[in-house]
Short mmCIF file of C-alpha atoms in Angstrom, two decimals:
data_model
loop_
_atom_site.label_atom_id
_atom_site.label_comp_id
_atom_site.label_asym_id
_atom_site.label_seq_id
_atom_site.Cartn_x
_atom_site.Cartn_y
_atom_site.Cartn_z
CA MET A 283 140.48 91.18 119.09
CA GLN A 284 137.53 88.86 119.53
CA PRO A 285 137.62 85.59 117.58
CA CYS A 286 135.39 85.26 114.54
CA LEU A 287 132.10 83.47 115.02
CA PRO A 288 131.69 80.13 113.23
CA ILE A 289 130.09 80.60 109.83
CA GLU A 290 127.14 78.37 110.66
CA SER A 291 126.12 80.72 113.50
CA ALA A 292 124.95 83.23 110.89
CA PHE A 293 122.17 80.95 109.73
CA PRO A 294 118.79 80.68 111.46
CA LYS A 295 117.95 77.63 113.51
CA ALA A 296 114.62 76.20 112.49
CA ARG A 297 111.85 76.68 115.04
CA PRO A 298 110.02 73.40 115.65
CA SER A 299 106.57 73.74 114.14
CA THR A 300 103.75 71.45 113.15
CA GLN A 301 103.61 70.60 109.46
CA VAL A 302 100.46 71.54 107.53
CA GLN A 303 99.57 70.44 104.01
CA VAL A 304 97.62 72.71 101.67
CA VAL A 305 96.35 70.67 98.74
CA TRP A 306 94.70 71.08 95.39
CA GLY A 307 94.52 68.03 93.13
CA ASP A 308 98.03 66.58 92.88
CA ARG A 309 99.62 69.81 94.14
CA VAL A 310 100.69 69.69 97.79
CA VAL A 311 102.20 72.76 99.45
CA THR A 312 103.70 71.81 102.80
CA VAL A 313 103.92 74.57 105.41
CA GLY A 314 105.94 74.24 108.61
CA GLY A 315 108.14 71.47 109.93
CA ASP A 316 111.23 71.13 107.77
CA ALA A 317 109.49 72.53 104.67
CA PRO A 318 110.88 75.69 103.04
CA VAL A 319 109.31 79.01 103.99
CA ARG A 320 106.41 79.46 101.57
CA VAL A 321 105.45 82.58 99.64
CA GLN A 322 101.82 83.59 99.34
CA SER A 323 99.89 86.60 98.10
CA MET A 324 96.35 87.95 97.75
CA THR A 325 94.32 89.22 94.83
CA ASN A 326 92.74 92.68 94.81
CA THR A 327 90.10 91.85 92.21
CA ASP A 328 86.37 91.53 92.87
CA THR A 329 86.01 87.74 93.24
CA VAL A 330 82.61 87.96 91.54
CA ASP A 331 84.63 88.63 88.36
CA ALA A 332 85.75 85.01 88.09
CA ILE A 333 87.75 85.46 84.90
CA GLY A 334 89.52 88.61 86.08
CA THR A 335 90.30 86.99 89.42
CA ALA A 336 91.61 83.82 87.77
CA ILE A 337 93.87 85.89 85.51
CA GLN A 338 95.38 87.72 88.49
CA VAL A 339 95.79 84.46 90.42
CA LYS A 340 97.65 83.06 87.41
CA GLU A 341 99.94 86.11 87.29
CA LEU A 342 100.71 85.79 90.99
CA ALA A 343 101.34 82.06 90.70
CA LEU A 344 103.68 82.50 87.72
CA ALA A 345 105.55 85.18 89.68
CA GLY A 346 106.23 82.59 92.39
CA SER A 347 103.28 82.71 94.79
CA GLU A 348 102.73 79.19 96.11
CA MET A 349 99.29 79.96 97.57
CA VAL A 350 96.92 82.76 96.63
CA ARG A 351 94.21 84.21 98.87
CA ILE A 352 90.97 85.58 97.47
CA THR A 353 88.20 87.58 99.14
CA VAL A 354 84.97 85.72 99.87
CA ASN A 355 82.69 88.35 101.35
CA THR A 356 79.26 87.96 99.69
CA PRO A 357 77.00 85.19 98.41
CA GLU A 358 77.93 86.26 94.86
CA ALA A 359 81.63 85.92 95.65
CA ALA A 360 81.05 82.49 97.21
CA GLU A 361 79.18 81.40 94.08
CA ALA A 362 82.08 82.63 91.91
CA VAL A 363 84.81 80.72 93.75
CA PRO A 364 84.22 77.35 91.97
CA HIS A 365 84.30 79.18 88.63
CA VAL A 366 87.63 80.81 89.54
CA ARG A 367 88.96 77.37 90.36
CA ASP A 368 87.64 75.93 87.09
CA GLN A 369 89.26 78.73 85.08
CA LEU A 370 92.59 78.09 86.78
CA ASP A 371 92.38 74.36 86.20
CA ARG A 372 91.70 74.96 82.53
CA MET A 373 94.78 77.20 82.35
CA GLY A 374 96.90 74.54 84.03
CA ILE A 375 97.42 76.63 87.19
CA ASP A 376 97.23 74.30 90.19
CA VAL A 377 98.05 76.88 92.85
CA PRO A 378 95.94 76.35 96.00
CA LEU A 379 93.31 79.02 96.70
CA ILE A 380 92.72 80.39 100.19
CA GLY A 381 89.35 81.89 101.09
CA ASP A 382 89.49 85.09 103.15
CA PHE A 383 86.41 85.23 105.40
CA HIS A 384 85.19 87.97 107.73
CA TYR A 385 81.87 88.48 109.58
CA ASN A 386 79.75 86.09 107.48
CA GLY A 387 82.14 83.23 106.74
CA HIS A 388 80.06 80.76 108.77
CA ARG A 389 77.07 81.37 106.50
CA LEU A 390 78.98 81.43 103.23
CA LEU A 391 80.86 78.20 103.91
CA THR A 392 77.68 76.47 105.06
CA ASP A 393 75.34 77.77 102.35
CA TYR A 394 77.79 77.35 99.45
CA PRO A 395 79.41 73.91 99.76
CA ALA A 396 80.91 74.18 96.26
CA CYS A 397 82.85 77.20 97.48
CA ALA A 398 84.02 75.33 100.59
CA GLU A 399 85.17 72.41 98.44
CA ALA A 400 86.96 74.52 95.79
CA LEU A 401 89.12 76.32 98.34
CA SER A 402 92.25 74.65 99.72
CA LYS A 403 92.37 76.60 102.99
CA TYR A 404 90.21 79.04 104.95
CA ARG A 405 91.37 82.18 106.72
CA ILE A 406 89.34 82.85 109.88
CA ASN A 407 89.64 86.09 111.86
CA PRO A 408 88.54 85.42 115.46
CA GLY A 409 88.05 89.14 115.99
CA ASN A 410 85.04 89.33 113.71
CA VAL A 411 83.34 85.93 113.69
CA GLY A 412 80.69 87.31 116.03
CA LYS A 413 80.08 88.71 119.50
CA GLY A 414 79.00 87.09 122.73
CA ASP A 415 77.33 83.71 122.34
CA LYS A 416 77.41 84.04 118.57
CA ARG A 417 81.21 84.11 118.48
CA ASP A 418 81.77 80.55 119.65
CA ARG A 419 78.86 79.19 117.64
CA GLN A 420 79.85 80.87 114.37
CA PHE A 421 83.53 80.06 114.83
CA GLY A 422 82.49 76.47 115.45
CA GLN A 423 80.47 76.38 112.24
CA MET A 424 83.53 77.36 110.20
CA ILE A 425 85.70 74.76 111.91
CA GLU A 426 83.06 72.09 111.30
CA VAL A 427 83.00 72.90 107.59
CA ALA A 428 86.79 72.80 107.45
CA MET A 429 86.83 69.36 109.06
CA ARG A 430 84.04 68.12 106.80
CA TRP A 431 86.01 69.05 103.68
CA LYS A 432 89.39 68.20 105.25
CA LYS A 433 90.70 71.75 104.77
CA PRO A 434 93.32 73.46 106.94
CA VAL A 435 92.62 76.89 108.41
CA ARG A 436 94.65 79.95 109.23
CA ILE A 437 93.45 81.55 112.42
CA GLY A 438 94.53 85.07 111.62
CA VAL A 439 94.33 87.73 114.32
CA ASN A 440 94.79 91.37 113.31
CA TRP A 441 95.20 94.25 115.70
CA GLY A 442 92.91 96.34 113.51
CA SER A 443 90.04 93.94 114.18
CA LEU A 444 90.93 92.48 117.56
CA ASP A 445 88.28 90.83 119.76
CA GLN A 446 87.25 93.82 121.90
CA GLU A 447 85.65 91.68 124.60
CA LEU A 448 88.90 89.80 125.10
CA LEU A 449 90.90 93.02 125.09
CA ALA A 450 88.59 94.59 127.69
CA SER A 451 88.86 91.49 129.90
CA LEU A 452 92.66 91.57 129.77
CA MET A 453 92.64 95.30 130.48
CA ASP A 454 90.56 94.64 133.64
CA LYS A 455 92.97 91.91 134.78
CA ASN A 456 95.90 94.18 134.08
CA SER A 457 94.51 96.97 136.24
CA ALA A 458 94.49 94.54 139.18
CA ARG A 459 98.21 93.81 138.85
CA ALA A 460 100.59 95.18 141.47
CA ILE A 461 102.68 96.54 138.60
CA PRO A 462 100.38 96.92 135.56
CA TRP A 463 101.71 96.38 132.06
CA ASP A 464 101.60 99.28 129.64
CA ALA A 465 98.74 99.33 127.11
CA LYS A 466 100.91 97.99 124.30
CA GLN A 467 101.90 94.91 126.30
CA VAL A 468 98.23 94.19 126.96
CA MET A 469 97.54 94.54 123.25
CA TYR A 470 100.30 92.03 122.48
CA GLU A 471 98.86 89.60 124.99
CA ALA A 472 95.37 89.98 123.52
CA LEU A 473 96.66 89.15 120.03
CA ILE A 474 98.55 86.08 121.18
CA THR A 475 95.79 84.86 123.50
CA SER A 476 93.15 85.25 120.78
CA ALA A 477 95.18 83.17 118.33
CA ILE A 478 96.22 80.39 120.68
CA ASP A 479 92.86 80.09 122.47
CA SER A 480 91.04 79.93 119.12
CA ALA A 481 93.39 77.22 117.91
CA ARG A 482 92.85 75.20 121.07
CA ARG A 483 89.10 75.59 120.71
CA ALA A 484 89.35 74.22 117.17
CA GLU A 485 91.37 71.25 118.45
CA GLU A 486 88.77 70.60 121.15
CA MET A 487 86.20 70.35 118.37
CA GLY A 488 88.28 67.66 116.64
CA MET A 489 90.52 69.60 114.28
CA ARG A 490 94.04 68.27 114.17
CA ARG A 491 97.01 70.49 115.02
CA ASN A 492 98.46 69.79 111.57
CA GLN A 493 95.45 71.56 110.06
CA ILE A 494 96.05 74.86 111.84
CA ILE A 495 98.25 77.85 110.98
CA LEU A 496 98.39 80.95 113.19
CA SER A 497 99.10 84.61 112.51
CA CYS A 498 99.06 87.79 114.61
CA LYS A 499 99.40 90.70 112.23
CA VAL A 500 100.25 94.27 113.16
CA SER A 501 101.54 97.20 111.12
CA GLY A 502 104.55 98.23 113.23
CA VAL A 503 107.95 96.60 112.75
CA GLN A 504 108.92 96.40 116.44
CA ASP A 505 105.37 95.34 117.36
CA LEU A 506 105.46 92.45 114.89
CA ILE A 507 108.84 91.28 116.12
CA SER A 508 107.74 91.35 119.76
CA VAL A 509 104.44 89.56 119.12
CA TYR A 510 105.90 86.79 116.97
CA ARG A 511 108.81 86.11 119.27
CA GLU A 512 106.35 85.49 122.09
CA LEU A 513 103.92 83.56 119.88
CA ALA A 514 106.76 81.31 118.75
CA LYS A 515 107.75 80.65 122.38
CA ARG A 516 104.25 79.71 123.41
CA SER A 517 103.13 77.46 120.56
CA ASP A 518 104.38 75.02 117.96
CA TYR A 519 101.69 75.80 115.40
CA ALA A 520 102.90 76.70 111.90
CA LEU A 521 103.10 80.50 111.63
CA HIS A 522 102.05 82.80 108.82
CA LEU A 523 104.22 85.91 108.88
CA GLY A 524 103.45 89.33 107.50
CA LEU A 525 103.32 93.00 108.33
CA THR A 526 99.73 94.11 107.71
CA GLU A 527 99.09 97.36 105.84
CA ALA A 528 102.82 97.78 105.21
CA GLY A 529 102.27 100.68 102.83
CA MET A 530 103.29 101.68 99.33
CA GLY A 531 106.55 101.75 97.42
CA THR A 532 109.80 102.18 99.31
CA LYS A 533 108.08 102.46 102.69
CA GLY A 534 106.14 99.23 102.28
CA THR A 535 109.15 97.38 100.92
CA VAL A 536 111.54 98.51 103.65
CA THR A 537 109.21 97.95 106.60
CA SER A 538 108.16 94.49 105.41
CA THR A 539 111.73 93.47 104.66
CA THR A 540 113.02 94.73 108.01
CA ALA A 541 110.38 92.95 110.09
CA LEU A 542 110.30 89.69 108.17
CA ALA A 543 114.07 89.41 107.81
CA ILE A 544 114.69 89.72 111.55
CA LEU A 545 112.11 87.06 112.42
CA LEU A 546 113.09 84.70 109.62
CA GLN A 547 116.74 84.98 110.64
CA GLU A 548 115.64 83.77 114.08
CA GLY A 549 113.88 80.80 112.50
CA ILE A 550 110.39 82.23 113.07
CA GLY A 551 107.87 82.01 110.21
CA ASP A 552 106.72 79.16 107.99
CA THR A 553 104.92 81.12 105.27
CA ILE A 554 105.06 84.82 104.43
CA ARG A 555 103.17 87.52 102.61
CA VAL A 556 104.28 91.06 101.84
CA SER A 557 101.15 93.21 102.11
CA LEU A 558 102.28 95.89 99.70
CA THR A 559 99.99 98.62 98.40
CA PRO A 560 100.67 98.74 94.65
CA GLN A 561 101.69 102.09 93.25
CA PRO A 562 99.48 103.38 90.40
CA GLY A 563 100.12 101.20 87.38
CA GLU A 564 102.28 98.74 89.33
CA ALA A 565 101.60 95.03 88.95
CA ARG A 566 100.14 93.13 91.92
CA THR A 567 102.98 90.65 91.44
CA GLN A 568 105.45 93.09 93.01
CA GLU A 569 104.56 91.79 96.47
CA VAL A 570 105.52 88.28 95.36
CA VAL A 571 108.83 89.51 93.96
CA ILE A 572 109.70 91.23 97.24
CA ALA A 573 108.73 88.23 99.37
CA SER A 574 110.86 85.97 97.17
CA GLU A 575 113.78 88.40 97.28
CA ILE A 576 113.66 88.49 101.09
CA LEU A 577 113.95 84.71 101.31
CA GLN A 578 116.63 84.59 98.63
CA ALA A 579 118.67 87.39 100.23
CA LEU A 580 118.63 85.48 103.54
CA GLY A 581 119.78 82.34 101.78
CA LEU A 582 116.65 80.47 102.82
CA ARG A 583 115.42 79.77 99.28
CA THR A 584 116.39 80.37 95.66
CA PHE A 585 113.76 81.48 93.16
CA VAL A 586 115.49 83.27 90.29
CA PRO A 587 119.06 83.73 89.08
CA SER A 588 120.77 86.55 90.95
CA VAL A 589 122.17 89.52 89.07
CA THR A 590 125.04 91.38 90.75
CA ALA A 591 125.52 94.95 89.54
CA CYS A 592 127.56 97.90 90.74
CA PRO A 593 125.69 101.04 91.88
CA GLY A 594 127.57 103.30 89.50
CA CYS A 595 129.90 106.21 90.25
CA GLY A 596 131.90 108.90 88.46
CA ARG A 597 133.86 106.18 86.68
CA THR A 598 130.68 104.82 85.08
CA THR A 599 129.33 107.75 83.12
CA SER A 600 127.67 105.46 80.60
CA THR A 601 124.19 104.12 81.35
CA THR A 602 124.96 100.97 79.37
CA PHE A 603 125.57 98.81 82.44
CA GLN A 604 122.32 100.03 84.04
CA GLU A 605 120.31 99.24 80.92
CA LEU A 606 121.98 95.87 80.50
CA THR A 607 121.41 94.95 84.16
CA LYS A 608 117.69 95.71 83.89
CA GLN A 609 117.43 93.94 80.55
CA ILE A 610 119.09 90.77 81.87
CA ASP A 611 117.16 90.81 85.17
CA ASP A 612 113.81 91.31 83.41
CA PHE A 613 114.68 88.61 80.89
CA LEU A 614 115.60 86.05 83.55
CA ARG A 615 112.44 86.72 85.58
CA ALA A 616 110.21 86.51 82.51
CA GLN A 617 111.69 83.16 81.52
CA MET A 618 111.57 81.50 84.95
CA PRO A 619 108.04 79.99 84.70
CA VAL A 620 109.27 77.95 81.71
CA TRP A 621 112.86 77.48 82.82
CA ARG A 622 111.90 75.98 86.19
CA VAL A 623 110.70 72.95 84.23
CA GLN A 624 113.04 73.13 81.26
CA TYR A 625 116.30 73.86 83.09
CA PRO A 626 116.32 72.39 86.62
CA GLY A 627 118.68 74.31 88.89
CA VAL A 628 118.76 77.48 86.78
CA GLU A 629 117.44 79.52 89.72
CA GLY A 630 120.90 79.17 91.29
CA LEU A 631 122.64 80.93 88.40
CA LYS A 632 124.74 84.00 89.29
CA VAL A 633 125.21 86.75 86.73
CA ALA A 634 127.35 89.89 87.14
CA VAL A 635 126.96 93.09 85.15
CA MET A 636 129.64 95.56 86.20
CA GLY A 637 130.39 99.11 85.10
CA CYS A 638 134.17 99.58 85.20
CA ILE A 639 137.56 97.94 85.72
CA VAL A 640 137.78 98.53 89.50
CA ASN A 641 135.55 95.64 90.67
CA GLY A 642 134.23 94.48 87.32
CA PRO A 643 136.66 91.64 86.54
CA GLY A 644 136.70 90.40 90.16
CA GLU A 645 132.90 90.28 90.54
CA SER A 646 132.58 88.70 87.09
CA LYS A 647 134.99 85.94 88.09
CA HIS A 648 132.94 85.20 91.22
CA ALA A 649 129.75 84.84 89.14
CA ASP A 650 128.87 81.96 86.83
CA ILE A 651 128.86 84.40 83.96
CA GLY A 652 129.74 88.07 84.08
CA ILE A 653 130.64 91.07 82.00
CA SER A 654 132.77 94.09 82.87
CA LEU A 655 131.63 97.02 80.79
CA PRO A 656 134.01 99.90 79.99
CA GLY A 657 133.89 102.83 82.39
CA SER A 658 134.77 106.45 81.78
CA GLY A 659 138.13 106.75 80.03
CA GLU A 660 138.53 102.98 79.61
CA ALA A 661 139.07 101.18 76.33
CA PRO A 662 135.75 100.38 74.59
CA ALA A 663 135.97 96.68 75.40
CA ALA A 664 133.89 94.41 77.65
CA PRO A 665 135.57 91.20 78.83
CA VAL A 666 133.17 88.31 79.50
CA PHE A 667 133.97 85.79 82.22
CA ILE A 668 132.44 82.31 82.23
CA ASP A 669 132.94 79.96 85.19
CA GLY A 670 135.68 82.21 86.55
CA GLU A 671 137.71 82.50 83.37
CA LYS A 672 137.88 85.22 80.75
CA ARG A 673 136.48 83.68 77.56
CA LEU A 674 135.98 86.55 75.15
CA THR A 675 135.77 90.32 74.78
CA LEU A 676 132.80 92.17 73.32
CA ARG A 677 133.13 95.45 71.42
CA GLY A 678 130.92 97.79 69.48
CA ALA A 679 127.34 99.01 69.73
CA ASN A 680 125.67 95.60 70.27
CA ILE A 681 127.36 94.51 73.51
CA ALA A 682 124.05 94.22 75.39
CA GLN A 683 122.37 92.04 72.78
CA GLU A 684 125.43 89.84 72.35
CA PHE A 685 125.81 89.30 76.10
CA GLN A 686 122.16 88.25 76.44
CA VAL A 687 122.70 85.62 73.74
CA ILE A 688 125.78 84.40 75.61
CA VAL A 689 123.73 84.09 78.82
CA GLU A 690 120.99 82.13 77.02
CA ASN A 691 123.53 79.77 75.45
CA TYR A 692 125.25 79.25 78.80
CA ILE A 693 121.94 78.36 80.49
CA GLU A 694 121.01 75.90 77.76
CA LYS A 695 124.43 74.24 77.84
CA ARG A 696 124.76 74.03 81.62
CA PHE A 697 121.19 73.37 82.73
CA GLY A 698 119.58 71.87 79.64
CA THR A 699 121.27 68.48 79.73
CA PRO A 700 119.55 67.11 82.87
CA ALA A 701 116.13 67.99 81.48
CA VAL A 702 116.88 66.26 78.18
CA ALA A 703 118.22 63.19 79.95
CA LYS A 704 115.16 63.05 82.19
CA ALA A 705 112.81 63.28 79.22
CA ALA A 706 114.66 60.49 77.42
#
């Protein structure tokens, strides 16, 4: 039998990366270095609708997004950006805004200085800043604006809009090799070269390394892993991580989680986004929830109290534990924007909602607070465990409501004192 690996070997070793600060007012979001992996998201509103865009940005920020990207694609959108920022400031939402620019970003940032100033970071895609002589000139204009306003940039390459001139050049060089690479390897190299060469060009113009974040987005899990492993080897820039066009529902969730989890476990990635296509009627905030859950599941960050629940089996014929689990989980998430301030440390709370006597008492003891609901054929009683000890037993038709009150009281008692002391 092989000896067990040391516990610490299961945790990722941080990849050395340059630290970048994304700022709005007094809010500073640090990306890279020893900072935690940051969660970001993107609106799907028409930016020209300043109020509608500000409302969605607020929803994303309250869900846990630490930076929010908005589309800036027309003069009207550029004119609206300062109004979006003003709306957010009035609502007390200080989340930094990132401007997403393609094709005409050089003109919009130059012609609309209020837009350039209101944004906290610019996303530049080197694959569509222009062709031929225009490419370097228009890329340079965007970098000059960023330096003028002291804004960091993300140089974001995407294989759906890759620089075709660069790709063709690498294909020609590849054909001259004694043993040519396959087409996919050349594509990987084009992505990485485009990102790193663009970053170096920005530095040659005077931009500091601690103002640059890189990304090379693809839509295949194995492709993303291969590209980012190589990108991480060849640069120490902060890296934005995400699977582009991940898809909808289960597919989008699984593919994003698989790709991001593998890279994050290897210490690769300083900020992430889950590019999830919302299902009809689904909130845009779902992508933030998934991104946060990935980081929390890996033990890299803690955002909301965790709720442990059994999957159910023939012993749990009642749906009570399912309903109670959802009720408690929804309740905790809804309260977190307030509780983060009111109850410091509450995000580390562990709650267990179990469905029968097999694992119910044991899981409940491991949690901070847990309940073991009666399964099929069991006595209609639900023991409640607090800090590892059985404290009381609930019975009757109002078990769910009574347990929620117990959870609220526990949070106030355990986490409320530091906040009160601090205020005093």
